[in-house]
Each structure stands twice: as C-alpha cells, then as structure tokens.
JSON list of C-alpha atoms in Angstrom, two decimals:
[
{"chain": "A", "resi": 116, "resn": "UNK", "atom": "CA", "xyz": [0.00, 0.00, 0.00]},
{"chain": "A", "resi": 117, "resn": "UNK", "atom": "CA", "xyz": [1.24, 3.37, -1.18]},
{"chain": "A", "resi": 118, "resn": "UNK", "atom": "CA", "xyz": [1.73, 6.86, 1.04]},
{"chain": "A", "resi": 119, "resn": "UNK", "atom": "CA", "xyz": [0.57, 9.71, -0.81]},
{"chain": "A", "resi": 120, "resn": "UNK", "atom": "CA", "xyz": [1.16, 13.34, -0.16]},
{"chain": "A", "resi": 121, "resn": "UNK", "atom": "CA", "xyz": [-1.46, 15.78, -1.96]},
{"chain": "A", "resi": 122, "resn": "UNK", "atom": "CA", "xyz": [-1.16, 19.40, -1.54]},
{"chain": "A", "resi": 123, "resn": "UNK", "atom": "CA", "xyz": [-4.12, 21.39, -2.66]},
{"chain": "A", "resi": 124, "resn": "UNK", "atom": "CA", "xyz": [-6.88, 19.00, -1.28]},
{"chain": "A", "resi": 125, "resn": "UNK", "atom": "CA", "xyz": [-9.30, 21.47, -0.21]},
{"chain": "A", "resi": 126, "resn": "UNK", "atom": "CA", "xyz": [-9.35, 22.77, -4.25]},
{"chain": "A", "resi": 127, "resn": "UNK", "atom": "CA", "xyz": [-11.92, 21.34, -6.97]},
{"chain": "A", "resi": 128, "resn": "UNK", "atom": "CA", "xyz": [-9.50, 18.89, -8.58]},
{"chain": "A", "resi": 129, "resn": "UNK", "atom": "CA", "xyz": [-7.50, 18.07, -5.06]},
{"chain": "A", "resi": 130, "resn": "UNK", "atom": "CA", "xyz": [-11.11, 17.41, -3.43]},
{"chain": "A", "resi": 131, "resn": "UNK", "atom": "CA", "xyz": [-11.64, 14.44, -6.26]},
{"chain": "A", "resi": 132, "resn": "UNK", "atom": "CA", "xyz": [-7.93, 13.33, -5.73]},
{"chain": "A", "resi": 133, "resn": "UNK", "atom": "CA", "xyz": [-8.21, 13.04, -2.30]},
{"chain": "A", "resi": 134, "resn": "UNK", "atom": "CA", "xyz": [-12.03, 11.09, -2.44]},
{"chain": "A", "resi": 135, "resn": "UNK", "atom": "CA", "xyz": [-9.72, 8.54, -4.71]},
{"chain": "A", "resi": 136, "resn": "UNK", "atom": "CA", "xyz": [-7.07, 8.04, -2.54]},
{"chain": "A", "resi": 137, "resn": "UNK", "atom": "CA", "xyz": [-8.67, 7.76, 0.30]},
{"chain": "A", "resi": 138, "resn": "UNK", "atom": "CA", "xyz": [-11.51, 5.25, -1.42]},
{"chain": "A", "resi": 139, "resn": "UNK", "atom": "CA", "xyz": [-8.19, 2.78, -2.73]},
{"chain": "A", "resi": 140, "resn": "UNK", "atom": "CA", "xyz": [-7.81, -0.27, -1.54]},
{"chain": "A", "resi": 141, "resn": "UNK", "atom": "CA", "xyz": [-4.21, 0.46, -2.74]},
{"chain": "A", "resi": 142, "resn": "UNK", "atom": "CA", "xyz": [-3.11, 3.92, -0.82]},
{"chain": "A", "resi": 143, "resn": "UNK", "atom": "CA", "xyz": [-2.39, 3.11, 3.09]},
{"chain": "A", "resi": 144, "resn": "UNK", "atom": "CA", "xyz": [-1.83, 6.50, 4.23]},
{"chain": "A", "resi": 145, "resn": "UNK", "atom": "CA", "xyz": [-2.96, 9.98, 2.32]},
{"chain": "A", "resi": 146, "resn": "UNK", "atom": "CA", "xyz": [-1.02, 13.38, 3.93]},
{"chain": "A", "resi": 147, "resn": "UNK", "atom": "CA", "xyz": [-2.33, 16.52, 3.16]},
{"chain": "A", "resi": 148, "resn": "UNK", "atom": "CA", "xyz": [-1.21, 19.66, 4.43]},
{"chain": "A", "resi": 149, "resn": "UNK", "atom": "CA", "xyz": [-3.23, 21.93, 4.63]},
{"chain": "A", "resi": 150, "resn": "UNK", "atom": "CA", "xyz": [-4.51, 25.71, 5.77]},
{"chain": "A", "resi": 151, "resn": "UNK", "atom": "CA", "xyz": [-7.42, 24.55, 7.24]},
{"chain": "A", "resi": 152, "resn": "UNK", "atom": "CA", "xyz": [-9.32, 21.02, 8.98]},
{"chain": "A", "resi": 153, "resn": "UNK", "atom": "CA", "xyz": [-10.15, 18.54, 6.35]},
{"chain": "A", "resi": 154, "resn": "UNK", "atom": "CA", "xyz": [-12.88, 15.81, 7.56]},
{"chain": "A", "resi": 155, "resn": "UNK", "atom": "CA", "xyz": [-11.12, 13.18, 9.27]},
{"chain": "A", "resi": 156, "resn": "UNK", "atom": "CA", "xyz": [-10.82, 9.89, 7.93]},
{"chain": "A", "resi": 157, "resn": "UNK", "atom": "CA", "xyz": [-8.47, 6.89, 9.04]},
{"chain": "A", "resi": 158, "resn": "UNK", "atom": "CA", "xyz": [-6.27, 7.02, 6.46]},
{"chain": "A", "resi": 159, "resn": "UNK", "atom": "CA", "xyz": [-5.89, 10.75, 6.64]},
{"chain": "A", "resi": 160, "resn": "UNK", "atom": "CA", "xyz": [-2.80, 12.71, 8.00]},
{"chain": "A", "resi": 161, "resn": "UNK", "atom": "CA", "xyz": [-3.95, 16.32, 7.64]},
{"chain": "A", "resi": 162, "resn": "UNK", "atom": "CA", "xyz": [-1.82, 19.00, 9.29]},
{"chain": "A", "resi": 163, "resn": "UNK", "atom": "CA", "xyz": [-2.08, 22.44, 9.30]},
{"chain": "A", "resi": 164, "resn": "UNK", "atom": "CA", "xyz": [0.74, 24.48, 8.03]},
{"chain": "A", "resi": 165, "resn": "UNK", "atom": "CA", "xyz": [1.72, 28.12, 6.77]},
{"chain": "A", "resi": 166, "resn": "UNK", "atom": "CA", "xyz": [2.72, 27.34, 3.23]},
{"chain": "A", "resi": 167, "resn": "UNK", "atom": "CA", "xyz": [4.55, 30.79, 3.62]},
{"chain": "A", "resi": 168, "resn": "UNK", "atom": "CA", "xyz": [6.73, 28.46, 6.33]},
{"chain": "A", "resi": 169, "resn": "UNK", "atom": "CA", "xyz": [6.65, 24.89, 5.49]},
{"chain": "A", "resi": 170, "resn": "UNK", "atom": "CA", "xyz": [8.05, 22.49, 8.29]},
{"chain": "A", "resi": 171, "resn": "UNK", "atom": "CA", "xyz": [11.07, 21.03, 6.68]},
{"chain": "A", "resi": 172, "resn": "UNK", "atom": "CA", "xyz": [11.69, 18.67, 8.85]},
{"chain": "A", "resi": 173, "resn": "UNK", "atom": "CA", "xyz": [8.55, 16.33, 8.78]},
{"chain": "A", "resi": 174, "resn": "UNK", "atom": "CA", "xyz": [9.09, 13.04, 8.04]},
{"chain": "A", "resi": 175, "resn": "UNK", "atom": "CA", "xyz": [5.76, 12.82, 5.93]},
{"chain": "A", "resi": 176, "resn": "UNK", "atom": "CA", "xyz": [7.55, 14.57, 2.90]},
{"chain": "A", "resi": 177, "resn": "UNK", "atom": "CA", "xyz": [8.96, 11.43, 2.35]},
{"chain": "A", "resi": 178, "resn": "UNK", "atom": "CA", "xyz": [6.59, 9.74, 0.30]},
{"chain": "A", "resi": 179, "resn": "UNK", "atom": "CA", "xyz": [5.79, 7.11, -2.53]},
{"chain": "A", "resi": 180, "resn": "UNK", "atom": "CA", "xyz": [4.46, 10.07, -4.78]},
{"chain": "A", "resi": 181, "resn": "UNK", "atom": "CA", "xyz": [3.30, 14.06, -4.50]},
{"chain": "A", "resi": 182, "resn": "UNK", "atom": "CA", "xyz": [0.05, 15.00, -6.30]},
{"chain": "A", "resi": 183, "resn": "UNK", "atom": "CA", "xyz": [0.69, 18.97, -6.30]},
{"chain": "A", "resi": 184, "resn": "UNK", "atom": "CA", "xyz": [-3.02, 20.79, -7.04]},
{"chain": "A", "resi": 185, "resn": "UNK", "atom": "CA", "xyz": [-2.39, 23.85, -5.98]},
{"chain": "A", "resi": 186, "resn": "UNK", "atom": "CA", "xyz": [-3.39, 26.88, -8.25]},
{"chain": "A", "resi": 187, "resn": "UNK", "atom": "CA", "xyz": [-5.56, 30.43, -8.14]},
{"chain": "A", "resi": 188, "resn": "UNK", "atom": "CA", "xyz": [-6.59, 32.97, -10.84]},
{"chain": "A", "resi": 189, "resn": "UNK", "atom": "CA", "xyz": [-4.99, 36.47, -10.44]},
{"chain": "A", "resi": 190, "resn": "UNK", "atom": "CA", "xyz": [-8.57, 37.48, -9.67]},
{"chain": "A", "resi": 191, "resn": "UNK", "atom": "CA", "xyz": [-8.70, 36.00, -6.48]},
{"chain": "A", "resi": 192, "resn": "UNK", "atom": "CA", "xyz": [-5.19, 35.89, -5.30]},
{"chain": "A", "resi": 193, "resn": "UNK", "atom": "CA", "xyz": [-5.79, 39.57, -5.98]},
{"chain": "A", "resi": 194, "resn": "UNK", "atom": "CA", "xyz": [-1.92, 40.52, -7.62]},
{"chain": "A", "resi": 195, "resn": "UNK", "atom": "CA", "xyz": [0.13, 38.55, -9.73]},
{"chain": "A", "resi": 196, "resn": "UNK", "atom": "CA", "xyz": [2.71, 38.50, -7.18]},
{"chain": "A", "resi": 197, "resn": "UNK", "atom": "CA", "xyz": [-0.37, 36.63, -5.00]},
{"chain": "A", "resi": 198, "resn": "UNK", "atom": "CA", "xyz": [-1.28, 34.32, -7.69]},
{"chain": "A", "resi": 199, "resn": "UNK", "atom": "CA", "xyz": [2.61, 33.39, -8.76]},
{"chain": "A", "resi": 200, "resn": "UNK", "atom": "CA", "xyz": [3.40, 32.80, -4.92]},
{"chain": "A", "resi": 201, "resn": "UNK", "atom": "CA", "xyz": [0.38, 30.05, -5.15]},
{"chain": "A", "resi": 202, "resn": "UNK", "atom": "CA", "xyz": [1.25, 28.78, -8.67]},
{"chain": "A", "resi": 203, "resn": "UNK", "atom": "CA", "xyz": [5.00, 28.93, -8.29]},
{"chain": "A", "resi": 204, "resn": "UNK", "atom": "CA", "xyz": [6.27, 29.55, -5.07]},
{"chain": "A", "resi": 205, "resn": "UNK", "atom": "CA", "xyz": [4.45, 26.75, -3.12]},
{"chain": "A", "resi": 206, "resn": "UNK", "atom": "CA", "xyz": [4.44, 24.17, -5.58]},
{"chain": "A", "resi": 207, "resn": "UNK", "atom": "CA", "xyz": [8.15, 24.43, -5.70]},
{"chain": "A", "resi": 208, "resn": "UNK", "atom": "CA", "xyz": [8.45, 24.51, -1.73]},
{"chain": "A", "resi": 209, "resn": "UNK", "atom": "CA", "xyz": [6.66, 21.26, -1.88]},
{"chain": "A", "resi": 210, "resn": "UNK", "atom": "CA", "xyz": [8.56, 19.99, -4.44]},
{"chain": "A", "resi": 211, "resn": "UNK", "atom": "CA", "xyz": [12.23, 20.59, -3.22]},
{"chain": "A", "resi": 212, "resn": "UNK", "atom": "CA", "xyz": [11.06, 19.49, -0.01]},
{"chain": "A", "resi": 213, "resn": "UNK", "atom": "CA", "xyz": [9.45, 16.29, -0.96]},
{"chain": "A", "resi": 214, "resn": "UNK", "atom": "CA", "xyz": [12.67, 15.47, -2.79]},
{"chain": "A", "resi": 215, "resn": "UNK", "atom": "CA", "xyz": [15.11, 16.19, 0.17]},
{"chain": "A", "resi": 216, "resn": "UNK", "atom": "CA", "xyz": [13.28, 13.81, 1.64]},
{"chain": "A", "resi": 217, "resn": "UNK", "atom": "CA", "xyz": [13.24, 11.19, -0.85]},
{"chain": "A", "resi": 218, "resn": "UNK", "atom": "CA", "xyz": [10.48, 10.97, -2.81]},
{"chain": "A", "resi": 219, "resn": "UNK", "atom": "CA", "xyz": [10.49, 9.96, -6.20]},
{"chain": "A", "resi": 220, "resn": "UNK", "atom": "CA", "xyz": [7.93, 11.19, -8.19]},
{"chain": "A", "resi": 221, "resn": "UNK", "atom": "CA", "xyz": [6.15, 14.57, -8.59]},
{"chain": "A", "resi": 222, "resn": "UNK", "atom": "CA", "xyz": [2.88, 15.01, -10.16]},
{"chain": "A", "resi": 223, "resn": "UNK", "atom": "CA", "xyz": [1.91, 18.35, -11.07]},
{"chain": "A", "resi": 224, "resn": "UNK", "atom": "CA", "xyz": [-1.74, 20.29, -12.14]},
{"chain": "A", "resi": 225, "resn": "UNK", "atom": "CA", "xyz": [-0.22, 22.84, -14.57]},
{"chain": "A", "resi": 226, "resn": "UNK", "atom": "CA", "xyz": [-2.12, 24.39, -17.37]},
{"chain": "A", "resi": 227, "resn": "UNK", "atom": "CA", "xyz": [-2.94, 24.23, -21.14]},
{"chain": "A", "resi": 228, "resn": "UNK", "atom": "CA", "xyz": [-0.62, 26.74, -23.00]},
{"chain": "A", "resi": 229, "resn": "UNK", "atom": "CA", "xyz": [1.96, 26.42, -20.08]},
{"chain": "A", "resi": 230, "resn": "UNK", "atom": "CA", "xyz": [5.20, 27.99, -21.39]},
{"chain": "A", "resi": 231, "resn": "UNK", "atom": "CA", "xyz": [8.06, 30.00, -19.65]},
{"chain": "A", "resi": 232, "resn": "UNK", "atom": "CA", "xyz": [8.69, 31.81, -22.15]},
{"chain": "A", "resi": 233, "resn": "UNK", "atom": "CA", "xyz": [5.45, 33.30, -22.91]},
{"chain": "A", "resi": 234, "resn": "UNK", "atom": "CA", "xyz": [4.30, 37.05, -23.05]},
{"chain": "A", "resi": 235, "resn": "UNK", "atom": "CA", "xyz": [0.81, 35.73, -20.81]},
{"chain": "A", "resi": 236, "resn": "UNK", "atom": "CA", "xyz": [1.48, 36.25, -17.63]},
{"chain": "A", "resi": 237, "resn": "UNK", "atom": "CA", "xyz": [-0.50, 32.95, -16.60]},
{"chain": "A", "resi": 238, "resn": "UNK", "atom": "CA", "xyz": [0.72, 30.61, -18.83]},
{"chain": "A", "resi": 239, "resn": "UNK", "atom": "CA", "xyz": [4.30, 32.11, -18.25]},
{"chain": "A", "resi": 240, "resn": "UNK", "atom": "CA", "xyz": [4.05, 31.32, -14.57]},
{"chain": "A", "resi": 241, "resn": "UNK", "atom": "CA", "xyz": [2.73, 27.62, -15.17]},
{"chain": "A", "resi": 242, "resn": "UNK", "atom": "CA", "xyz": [5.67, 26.94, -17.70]},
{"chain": "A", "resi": 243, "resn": "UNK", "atom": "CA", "xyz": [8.42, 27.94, -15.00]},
{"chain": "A", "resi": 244, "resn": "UNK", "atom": "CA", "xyz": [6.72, 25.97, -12.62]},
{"chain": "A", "resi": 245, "resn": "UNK", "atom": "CA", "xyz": [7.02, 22.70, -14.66]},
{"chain": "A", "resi": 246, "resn": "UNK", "atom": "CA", "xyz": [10.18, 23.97, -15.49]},
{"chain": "A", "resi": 247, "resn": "UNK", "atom": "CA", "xyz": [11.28, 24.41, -12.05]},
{"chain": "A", "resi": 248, "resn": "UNK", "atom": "CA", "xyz": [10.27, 21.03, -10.63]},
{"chain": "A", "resi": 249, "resn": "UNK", "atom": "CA", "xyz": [12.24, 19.93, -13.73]},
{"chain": "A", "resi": 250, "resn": "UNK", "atom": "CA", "xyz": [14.89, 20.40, -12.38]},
{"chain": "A", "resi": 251, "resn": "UNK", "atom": "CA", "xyz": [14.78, 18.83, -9.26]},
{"chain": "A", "resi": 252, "resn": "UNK", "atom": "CA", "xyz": [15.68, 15.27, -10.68]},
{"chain": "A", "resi": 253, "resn": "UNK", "atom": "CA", "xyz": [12.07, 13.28, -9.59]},
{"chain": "A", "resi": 254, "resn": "UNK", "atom": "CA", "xyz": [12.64, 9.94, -10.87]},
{"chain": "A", "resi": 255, "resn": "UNK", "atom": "CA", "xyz": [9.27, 10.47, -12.49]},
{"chain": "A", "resi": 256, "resn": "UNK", "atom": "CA", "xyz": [7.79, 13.57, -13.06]},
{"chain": "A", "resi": 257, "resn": "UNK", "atom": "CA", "xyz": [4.19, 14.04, -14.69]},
{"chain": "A", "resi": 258, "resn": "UNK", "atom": "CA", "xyz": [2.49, 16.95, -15.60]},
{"chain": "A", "resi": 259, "resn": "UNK", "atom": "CA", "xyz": [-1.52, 17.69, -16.64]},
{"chain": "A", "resi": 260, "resn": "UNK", "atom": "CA", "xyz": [-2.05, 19.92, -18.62]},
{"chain": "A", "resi": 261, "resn": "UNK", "atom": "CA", "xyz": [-5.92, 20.94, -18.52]},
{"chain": "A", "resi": 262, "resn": "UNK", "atom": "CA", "xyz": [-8.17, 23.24, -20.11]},
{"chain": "A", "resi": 263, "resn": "UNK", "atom": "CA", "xyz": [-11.25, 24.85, -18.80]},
{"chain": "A", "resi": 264, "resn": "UNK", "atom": "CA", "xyz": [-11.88, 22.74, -15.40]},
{"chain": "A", "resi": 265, "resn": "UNK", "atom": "CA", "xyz": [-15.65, 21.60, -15.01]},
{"chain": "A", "resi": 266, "resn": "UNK", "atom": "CA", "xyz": [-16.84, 21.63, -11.67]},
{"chain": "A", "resi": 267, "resn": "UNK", "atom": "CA", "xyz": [-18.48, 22.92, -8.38]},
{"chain": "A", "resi": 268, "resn": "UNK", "atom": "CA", "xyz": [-15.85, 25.48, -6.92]},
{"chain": "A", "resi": 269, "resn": "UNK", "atom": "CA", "xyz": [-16.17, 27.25, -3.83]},
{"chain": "A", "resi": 270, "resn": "UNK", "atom": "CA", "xyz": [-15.07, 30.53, -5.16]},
{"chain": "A", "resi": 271, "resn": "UNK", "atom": "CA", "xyz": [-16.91, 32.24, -7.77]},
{"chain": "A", "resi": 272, "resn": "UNK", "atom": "CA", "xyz": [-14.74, 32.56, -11.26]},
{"chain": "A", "resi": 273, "resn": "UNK", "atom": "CA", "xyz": [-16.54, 34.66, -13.79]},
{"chain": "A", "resi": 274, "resn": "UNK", "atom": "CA", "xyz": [-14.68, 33.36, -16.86]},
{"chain": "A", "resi": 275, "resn": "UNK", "atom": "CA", "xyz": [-15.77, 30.01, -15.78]},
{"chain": "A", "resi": 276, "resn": "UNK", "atom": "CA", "xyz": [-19.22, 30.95, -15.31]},
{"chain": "A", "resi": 277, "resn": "UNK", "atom": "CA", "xyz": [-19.43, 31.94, -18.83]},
{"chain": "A", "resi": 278, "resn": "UNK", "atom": "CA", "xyz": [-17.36, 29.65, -20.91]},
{"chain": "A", "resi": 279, "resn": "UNK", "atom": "CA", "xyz": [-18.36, 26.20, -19.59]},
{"chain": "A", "resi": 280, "resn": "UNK", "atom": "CA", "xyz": [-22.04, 26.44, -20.58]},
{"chain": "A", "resi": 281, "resn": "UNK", "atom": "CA", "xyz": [-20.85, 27.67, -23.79]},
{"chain": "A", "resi": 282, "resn": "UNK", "atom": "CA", "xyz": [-18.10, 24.74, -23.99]},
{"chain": "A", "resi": 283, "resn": "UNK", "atom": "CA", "xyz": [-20.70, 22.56, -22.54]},
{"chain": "A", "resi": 284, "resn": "UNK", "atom": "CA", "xyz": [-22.97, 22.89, -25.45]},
{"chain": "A", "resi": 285, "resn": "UNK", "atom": "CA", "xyz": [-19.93, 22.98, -28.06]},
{"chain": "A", "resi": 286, "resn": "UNK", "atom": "CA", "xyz": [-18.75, 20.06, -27.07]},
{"chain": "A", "resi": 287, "resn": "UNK", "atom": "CA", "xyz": [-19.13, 17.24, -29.74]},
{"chain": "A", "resi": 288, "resn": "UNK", "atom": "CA", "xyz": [-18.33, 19.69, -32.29]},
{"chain": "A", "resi": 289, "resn": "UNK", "atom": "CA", "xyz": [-14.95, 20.82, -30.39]},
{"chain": "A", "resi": 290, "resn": "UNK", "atom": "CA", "xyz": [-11.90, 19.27, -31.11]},
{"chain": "A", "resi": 291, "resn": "UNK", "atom": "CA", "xyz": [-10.60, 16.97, -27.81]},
{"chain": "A", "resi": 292, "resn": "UNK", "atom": "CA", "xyz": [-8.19, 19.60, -26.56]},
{"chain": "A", "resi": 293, "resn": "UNK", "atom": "CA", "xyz": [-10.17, 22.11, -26.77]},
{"chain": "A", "resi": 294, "resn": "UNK", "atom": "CA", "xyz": [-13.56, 20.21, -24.58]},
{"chain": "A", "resi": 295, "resn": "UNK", "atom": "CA", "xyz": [-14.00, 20.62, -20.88]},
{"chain": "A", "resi": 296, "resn": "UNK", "atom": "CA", "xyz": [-12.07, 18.96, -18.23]},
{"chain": "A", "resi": 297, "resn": "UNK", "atom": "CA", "xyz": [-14.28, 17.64, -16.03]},
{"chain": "A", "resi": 298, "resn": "UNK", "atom": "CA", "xyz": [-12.09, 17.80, -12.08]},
{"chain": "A", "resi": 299, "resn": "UNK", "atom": "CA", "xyz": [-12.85, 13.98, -11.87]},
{"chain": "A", "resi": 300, "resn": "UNK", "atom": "CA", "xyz": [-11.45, 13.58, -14.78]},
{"chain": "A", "resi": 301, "resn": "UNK", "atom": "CA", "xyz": [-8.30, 15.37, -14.46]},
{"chain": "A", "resi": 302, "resn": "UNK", "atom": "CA", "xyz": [-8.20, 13.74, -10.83]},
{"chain": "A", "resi": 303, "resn": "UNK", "atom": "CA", "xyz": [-8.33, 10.19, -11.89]},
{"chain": "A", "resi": 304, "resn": "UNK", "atom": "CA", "xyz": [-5.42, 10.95, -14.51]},
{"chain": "A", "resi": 305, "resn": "UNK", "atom": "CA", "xyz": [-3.27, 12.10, -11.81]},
{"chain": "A", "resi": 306, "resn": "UNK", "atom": "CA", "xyz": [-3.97, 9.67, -9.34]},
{"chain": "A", "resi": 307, "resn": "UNK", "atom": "CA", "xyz": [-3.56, 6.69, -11.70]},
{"chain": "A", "resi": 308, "resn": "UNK", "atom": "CA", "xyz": [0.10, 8.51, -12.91]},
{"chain": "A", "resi": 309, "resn": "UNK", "atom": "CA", "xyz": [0.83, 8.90, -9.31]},
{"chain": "A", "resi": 310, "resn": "UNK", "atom": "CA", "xyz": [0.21, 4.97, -8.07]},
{"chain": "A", "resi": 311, "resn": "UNK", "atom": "CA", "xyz": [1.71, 3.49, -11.46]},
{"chain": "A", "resi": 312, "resn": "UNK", "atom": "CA", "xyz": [4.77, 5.66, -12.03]},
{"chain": "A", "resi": 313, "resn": "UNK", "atom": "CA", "xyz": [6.63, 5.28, -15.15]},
{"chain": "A", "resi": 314, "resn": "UNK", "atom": "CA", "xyz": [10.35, 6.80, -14.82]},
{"chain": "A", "resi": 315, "resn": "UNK", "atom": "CA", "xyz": [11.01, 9.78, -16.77]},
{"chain": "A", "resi": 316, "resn": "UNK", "atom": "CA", "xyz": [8.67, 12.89, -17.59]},
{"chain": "A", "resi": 317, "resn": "UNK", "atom": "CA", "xyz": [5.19, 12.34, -18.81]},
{"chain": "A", "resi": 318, "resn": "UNK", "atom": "CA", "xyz": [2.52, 15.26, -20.49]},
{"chain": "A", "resi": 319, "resn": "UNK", "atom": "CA", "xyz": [-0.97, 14.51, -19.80]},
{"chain": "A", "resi": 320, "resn": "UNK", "atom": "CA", "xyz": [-2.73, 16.05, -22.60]},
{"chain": "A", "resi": 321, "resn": "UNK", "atom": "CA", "xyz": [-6.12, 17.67, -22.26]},
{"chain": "A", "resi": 322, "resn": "UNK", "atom": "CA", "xyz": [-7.66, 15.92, -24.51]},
{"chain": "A", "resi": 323, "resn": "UNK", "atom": "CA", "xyz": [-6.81, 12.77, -22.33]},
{"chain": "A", "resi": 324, "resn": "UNK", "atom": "CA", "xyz": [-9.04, 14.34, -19.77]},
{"chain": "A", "resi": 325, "resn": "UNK", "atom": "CA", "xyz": [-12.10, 15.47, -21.94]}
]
C-alpha cells in the first residue's frame, strides 16, 4: 500500500484526488497539508501548516508520490505577485522538499498553453513551474495539462461561469483539446500517474481528460 502526499486538497481537482485516494484499496496512508481542517478519515494525516513556512523537517515529505493541485486565478489571489506565490512559489516549496526527503515522483496540475517563455502572464508562470520542478531530478515527473476545469468550486470565477455552458454545449463539435475537463477527470489521470509511475517525464494532454 502506497503513502501519498497531496497538496491542494481542499481545491476542486485536489477534493476528487483526495475522495480517490482515500476510497483505494491500494493507498495506506494519504497526507495533506493543509490551511485549514479537512474531515477526518483513518487514512488521513492532515496537518495544518503556513505554506509561507513549510516544516522542513517532517518526516511525511517522504513519500511514494506528491500529487501537487495547488493553483488560483490572479482574480482572487488579488496581484500577480499573489497568484505566482500560489502557482510557483508553493508548488516548488513542496517539491524541493518532498525530494530532500526522498520521494520519487512529482505530479503536477499545470495548465494548457503552459510555457516559460510566454508574453501571458499565466501561462508564463505555469511553464516555470514545470520547469522548475524539472529540475529537481524526480525519478518520475508528470504533468496535466488541462483546459477549462468543469466543476463545483467554492469561489466564484466569472470566466468560468461563462465559458463552460458555452463549452458545454460545443462540445461534440470541439476538437478533444479544446472540450471541458471535467475535475474527476483530471483527478483520476493524476492519481492513476501517481500509483503506477513510469520513470522519466510524462505530459498529460487535455484531450486525455475530456
């Protein structure tokens, strides 16, 4: 049985990770740090931390695999500063942390259009974050790359509100990569990467998740 640590559980996608790793037969212990009290469950390790100060010297960073959810708009984080601390800054906390500590495979919610190098601020940010957990050496490193994310959030997002209705009813017209990504959707594709790792780096397309 596998020990998983998932950071952005309390998010739409992490929510679905966590109801699959906590429903599997073959995860024995799910860690999830986190700003606030998840629901307990016996499998669940669920401290609360300052992701502004992560505790580096936990022994739950060492893990069998990291499912890293965490992401904002700019809208609600309120800056880009804000929303590259959440997109960038923590997941690469996480990330170097988890691999002090020996863990040897990373799986990261980035973004459709992720590139470093370009002139969108958003996708910019999501491309150095893949980038930068690049180049911490996982021994399998996977990254999703979604498009519009279908789902009940618990913050309002206008753009959301709008396009997935409109997506919605486009959909068997749309090309794959272009469809919705439902958050159980994206959630199973992680999970499954993060319990049957294959070494070396791995794209999940969003048409894989439509």
């Amino acid at each position: 049985m596998k020990k998983l640590l998932l950071v952005g559980s309390t998010g739409l996608v992490g929510r679905e990770v966590l109801k699959l790793a906590l429903g599997s037969p073959e995860v024995g212990q799910v860690v999830a740090p986190t700003r606030r009290r998840l629901e307990p469950h016996a499998k669940l390790v669920a401290p609360i931390v300052d992701f502004d100060r992560l505790p580096a010297l936990e022994p739950w960073w060492q893990a069998d695999a990291v499912i890293c959810t965490l992401g904002t708009t700019i809208k609600v984080a309120g800056s880009q500063d804000a929303f590259r601390q959440v997109d960038y800054s923590y997941p690469m906390a996480v990330a170097r942390l988890a691999r002090q500590h020996g863990t040897p495979t990373f799986v990261l919610n980035s973004a459709l259009g992720a590139d470093a190098g370009s002139s969108v601020f958003y996708n910019r940010v999501k491309g150095e974050a893949e980038h930068g957990v690049r180049s911490l050496g996982f021994e399998t490193l996977v990254i999703a790359r979604p498009g519009l994310i279908g789902g009940m959030r618990e913050e309002f997002r206008l753009g959301e509100k709008i396009l997935v209705p409109i997506l919605s009813a486009l959909g068997p017209v749309l090309p794959r990569a272009w469809r919705i990504n439902p958050a159980g959707n994206i959630a199973r594709a992680m999970f499954d990467a993060a319990m049957h790792p294959q070494p070396g780096e791995h794209i999940i397309t969003s048409d894989r998740m439509a």
